[in-house]
Amino acid sequence: MSKMHNNNAKIAFNLHFHASGLFVAIFMPLLFSASLSAQDPGRSGVREVQLPDTLTAVAPDRLPAVILDTLPGAKPDSIPFPTPEMLNDRNGEQDSLYAGVYMSQPDTAGTKLPLTISSDAVDETIVYTADGYMKTDLRTKLVSLVENAKVTYGTIELTADSIVLDMETGSVYATGRIDSTGQMVGKPVYKDKSEEFESREITYNFKSQKGVIRNVTTEQEGGFLQSLKTKRHEDGTLHVNRSKFTTCDAEEPHFYLSLPKAKVYPGEKIVSGPAYMVVADIPLPLILPFGFFPVQKKRASGIIMPRYGQEARRGYHLSNGGYYFALNDYFDLKLTGTVYTNGTWLADAATSYRLRYRFSGSFGFSYANNVTSYKGMPDYGKNSNYRISWSHSQDAKASPGSRFSASVNMSSSGYDKNNSYDVTDHVTTTRQSSVSYSRSWAGTPFSFATSLNQSQNVQNKTMMLNLPKASLTVARIYPLKPKKPAVKQRWYHDLTTQYTASLDNKIDTYDSLFFTSAMWRGMKNGFKHEIPLSLQIRPFNNFSISPSLRYSGVLYTQKIEKRWVPDFYDESRNKIVPSVVNDTIRGITYGHALVPMISASFNPQLYGTFQFTRKGSRIQTIRHVMKPSVGFSYAPETDRLSSDMYRTVQYDTLGNTREYSIYEGGLFGTPSSGRRSGSVTFSLTNLLEAKVYARNDTTGKPKKIKLIESLSLNTSYNIFADSLHWSPVSMSFRTTLAENINLQASSSFNLYGINEQGGAVKEFALVQGRGLARMTSLNMSVDFDLGRLLRGKDSGKQQTTTSAGSQGMGRAPGGAQLEGTGSQSTLPLSSDSYDEYGYVKFDVPWSLRMAYNFSYSKPGLRTNISQTFTMSGDLRLTPKMAITYNTGFDFKQKEITMTRVGISRDLHCWEMSFSWIPTGYMKSWNFTIRAKSSMLQDLKYERRKDYHENY
């Protein structure tokens, strides 16, 4: 390439600086044309000169003439592979553009020489363009391209401000241009399929695919490699000298690993010798003996380095170390473990899987052997905990008509307390899990669903499981409706029927008994199916009558029989207490009932409006909607249509008896007692709406808002009950104020009085002097976002202020300079930073969500009241710095609930976070500053105080 530079310099020097340059420029064309005329055989008096046989062996660049060709426009030019016709059309002269290609030429004996192709010739078409000018030198075989130059060779594309192309060797030299500001523009950019990099200077050979690149920046799967000098080999690997490896995309990276020497395998890895860390151009005493950076696009197996730490109670530890298995493109496996010096250890297994257009999910299992304190200490303890998580989702188009999904989150009660660092796990007392499958058949009314369900309360350590739960449903059909549309609709055409069948296997146990044989002893099994037949008749609007006939059947694997035992010995009380004893009898039994019923309902709607006619009133109309509802149902006595499922038993020393069901406590209850029943239900729902004009309205169209979204009241009356005919009256209220404040309330009232033990009696509460009704429960809640409430409709708009000394300070909105301000304002803030009253504007994005909950219950004589107040929100001090917080107060326990404060800062290629829990058993703090890129996830600094030290 140095020869190429020397030739360019020689041409420029001869043409522009030699004193003989003018003479050559004027007389050389004349001499050249005279020489051509002397060789023309058609001229009289001119002797034909026979060329010697050795002419064809003379290299093109040794021809005695220099031919300069200047192309005036920026048009694409290409050099196709030469043909014999192209080379022979100049009477035996060889074009210098086809260097090294010699076609068969006739010699003096009339024979043709064989075709010879140089080994240095390129084997593909080279296409080049430029916006400025293109200049071809036939003697030196150089093509100069200036201004937005572009050269394409096969899949390789090279762009730069200026490019020099050597047509003989297939080499190119590309560079940028320094503009008036001193910045380089038009930097060379090399592209070959997925490989791309930018540099200040490139020397490359298309034939050998080797090159030298200076000041290059290449991206390797999220990482950036900057080097002063890079050699590219024909296999694509790079040798780099004095390079920087970083994940920061800034031109001057905020941090990097200085690599004096390294080798890059594109798309695979970067291997380097000794390296050291540099932050903000300051070398740190962090030296690595060698570096290995995987930059593969696909996953690869490898070791997961553990984290070192220390705790006061559990000692030193190595945590989350293990091995990652990239098994194939569909799923992987990660095995990690944590070991403490006091004997505590934790093993984790996690896998994720994905089959495109079919399904995806993840599964995890964790087992912990937790040791408290040390052997020989009085607080020494040892226990085992586990946690299982599974998430599975199916693509909607994978299997039309069927659906399989899973969401499993179960753990032993002590796992989260000992091993989880997620605050949500500690404040949430319930866990829900489900694995379900459903299937429907197109064109039929059949559908099937089954599931495995799990629900647990980690506070009282109880667990409920359904293993499994299934249902088969036949959708509603009209057996008497004609297949073809009837000319006249008959009343019996609306007769409908359907079928449902349910199977359940339920286990109520404790999490300590899970995975043991004891959990199966209390398992309950049951099956139920129903076939209803109903008809709905509508004599007039808002009123309907529905006669129905329902068949219900249940199948159980056990039943109970109760007996009175006057000399029953109570072990808990250590004395004889006459009691009713339940005997469980194993075996399959079936009970059924056929129940006819008739029901009716009346659901009118009443409207009331009030118009505001006063001029200037923002309220146009208020509308009140009332939705009363009255329902009635009656079922006659059907003892003969039901199986014998009821017995009688003595329940006191006086010989009184009562009736009970042999399926009492069963999963699906008892189908029917066969006795007559009837009830009347009452409900009333109120809605209150208004149409209001906005402030300074110019549209003339009011906006509808809801003043009361719902105010309802419900109760019922049992016609054939022996006593306590009225059921409790329930009320609920819900509304939203200012589109932000949510208010909800619900309560329950009992119309009957109570006795000394707190039980309900036949007398009304009004008779006992307890008022019209006795409140048994009340729940109220209010929540709102204070930030949104104060900002109003402009909550989404953020004001921008100009700092002191910024451009435009002290100027009026039109751009004119304010009087007396000069070119620079001396005010601390610009005039835009003050409101109309002269106060400084404070408009930092923030939110504060507040909620208050009140609960009151008094079903008998004892009163229970609980109150909680919670706050959560965030404060964004700068576009890259935010504070998050959540706290609360429990008025019943008189203590602050779980409180957490977090600070995060975006440092471009780094991130900093600080988390602090100041109170509670999880009192701890954690500070971390780390690189964002997952490639350098271990490049971090972390300090923490673990909550385990508070035990």
Phi, psi and omega in degrees: 000333177296325176299319179298317180296319180296319179298316179299318180294322181295317180296314181297321181292315182296320187281333189246348187234336179290145177293333180276002182298320181294318180297316180296319182296331184271314190266339181297318177300323180293315179297322181293319179292324178294321179296320178294322180293325180293336181267000181284115182292347182279350183275139179285142177083002180250131183270136180286131182259122178277129179285141178290161181294337184279001183295322184290345180269356181280133180295147183299326184283001178258007175298146186284357183245149175253118182250118178258132181235121180244124179266125187283332188247169178264067181251146180300140177231143180224155180243095180285164177294129187289148175250163179301324181294323181292328182274333184268357184281004179244031175057045174092351178282138178264129180287136181292343177293336182255062183292137176080002180248117184240116178273165179294120181247144179288132175265186183294340180271357180085009178260160181254141177280153180289157178287130181231128180244129181293146178290343180273355184289145176285154185251010177221164180288133176257121180247130182222148179219165175199145179278334181275273177210159176236134184230126182247125178255110185287335182282315182268354180061035180250137175243122180257128180239127184232137176074107180052051181284148182213130178232130180238130178224100184065238178270359182268133179229127181235124178236146179192173175291318182222139180222136172246122185248124176266109184286340182280319184257348183077020181263151177228149173233123183234143180207167178264194183222138178276123181272187185292339180270359181088004179264146178276128177242162180065040181297146179297136178234123181254129178229132174213099185058241182274351181275132181206137175205160181237143181211180177268335184204133181227134168238120188218146178244119182295326184286309183275346182060032175248154180194168176236128185236135180244141179051060184255148173235117179243145178257128181236086175052059177093347176251155182239133180242115178251131182219150178285322181216132183226135174252127179255130180262165186293341176275002177095348179287157184234136168256122184244149181232132179053067185247165177233129176248127184208163172254008178272128183270008178286153180297321172251095188299146180286336176209157176194163172260119181280120181244102179301318179220139180202161176233134184247127171254099188306133179075003182234296188196166172232125181242131183225165174275211179303140182219157177219158185271139177229125179236125181053043179063017178249114179295135178257153179283046179245096187250133176252133179293332176202164180229140176222115184238105177287131181232036182283147175286324180263163182290154179216146179289153180179171181279138174260115184288134180283164177255138182264142178195181182211140176232152183291325186264325184256353174088198180286155183208155166242118189240148173056042174254148181173219184216142178250128180252114172270083190294312175198193183283355186252331177204162180223180181210134178233122178246120181227163180207160179226135182230133176246155183288342179275001178109349178289137176215155183220131178240134181233141172228127182221142178216150174230146183218155181199128173237111188304137179066010179237292184198169177203158180176184179209153181220141179215143177223134181227136178229131185233138172248096187267128179244129179260129179062210183230157181301139182093345179274151183293334181264018181291136178206160183212132178207159180245141180224160181217164173208136179235131176225139180208130177228126181220134177224144182250140176296137185298332183262002185292314183216087181302133180098343179229153183212130176233131180213159180213138174214096186245129176212089182228148182202161173288158189296333183265357184294309184297320182295326185265333192231349184263139175253009179269122182298326181300323179295331183275331182265346178267125185261350183241152177230137178235136178221148180203137171234116190229153175219135179225151183213134174228149182250119183298138179083000179231160178273008186271143174209148183226143179214140176217154183202155169247121186239148178217134177222132182221153175243110185286349180280312177261004173065026177267156182214137178236132182228146170244112187226090344260187175233128186220156178210144175236128186232136169250116185298165183301131178233158179246093186292333183262000179280130181295149180294324176266147180304127182281148178294320180233128181283126179261155182294327182282353176293340181271007177293127184235155174210161178200174182219135176226138177226135184229140177232135182216144174228109191244139178232126172248116186210189176248152184295337177290339179265000181293145184067019176240164180290338182294334183291338183275348185291325181265020183288136177249138180236149178194154177221140180216141173219151184221144175228100177268147176231118187221159179217133180248126181241132180242094179295323177206176184299143176068008179227134180217148176238132185229095170283145183209159176223120185238130174253127180232139177218142179232148177229125181235158177264003177201159175219169182240150173229129182257143178217150180271125180241103183290335182249038181289131180263118179268111183292325181293327181261350178057046175198169180275125181228113177302128186210168173267127183251135178264129174250125179267125181247119181281148178140156182277125177229155183227135177228146183214165179205143175243113190242113170276148183205151173229137181223155179216151180214147178229120187230074178279170175228131182243136183240141174220131182234150176228122181264136176262113184260352182295133182293135180088357180287134179282338180269123179270310185212146170239128181240133178247125180246126177244132180237080176284155179212134178231128180232151181221139177219145182214134176231124181285171179287130185222054180298323184284344180267003182235152176283164183281102183237007184235144178228171175239149181213144174287140183234000175212174182287348179276354179089010177292145181237163176212161182265145178218162179260140177291346178255022180299129183085005179288165184297321184248012178070202180248134184306306182193151177277348182080359179268160179289151179212154178195146181208156175236128181249145179230139175209151179216126179239135181239138174233139179230119183233160180215152172250120188232138174278144176288161178295138181053043183290137177240354182275333182078010180246117179285160179254136181272128178233157180257118177279318175229114181286324179197132172222105189235158180218135183219142173198175179209162181230123179270115188290318189257014177288149178290325180203176179050056183295322185276134174276163179302145178271124180250141179229148177215150182218140179209133176201167178228126180253138177055029179056023185213323184269114181261125180241132178219144178206145176213148183209163179224137182233136177254128183281350185254157179278183181229160177262191183293333179274355180093005178273156181287145179237172184289335182289145176287153179298329179295324179291325179280000180080023180259015180093181181297324179209158182254118180289125179254339178202151177207129178229128179227148176210145175219134178215149181198161174259109184295322179297316178292326180293320181285324181282337179066221183288342181270020183297331181274352182260129180250132179280147177246132179247155181252127182286162181297139179086359181281165183293134181094000181294137177077024180241148179288165181304328180283351178106348180286143182286137179289149184292131176082003182270337184070194182281344182225130180281145177261001179287149179292331179225157178286167181295336179289349182271003181242147176274186185291344180261001177093004179270149181291134177284137175235102185229069177264132179302125180203162176214147178217104180265124183238142181215140178230131180234134179232132181227129180228133177217137177208074180290334180229240181264342184266137180254137178231121182233134175223142180221137177223147177228129182231149176224141175206153180171193180209158179224117181261099183291319177225169178302342183238014180222129184219152176240130175242150183204153171204137182204181180182178180216132177259111184289333180286314178278346180057050179210157178284132179283182183307121183242137180215134177236130180230140177236129178233144181222125177273117181252040180066272180265357177237165173219143180238140179216146177223127180236135185221126173245103190279339186228168177088176182289346176265021181303118185193172173211157183210128178238131182219136169229126189211159174286144183290321187296138177292339179297325181245044184294337178274356178273090185203164173233129186221136173226142181205158167243115187282145181289345178294340180285353181266358183298000000 
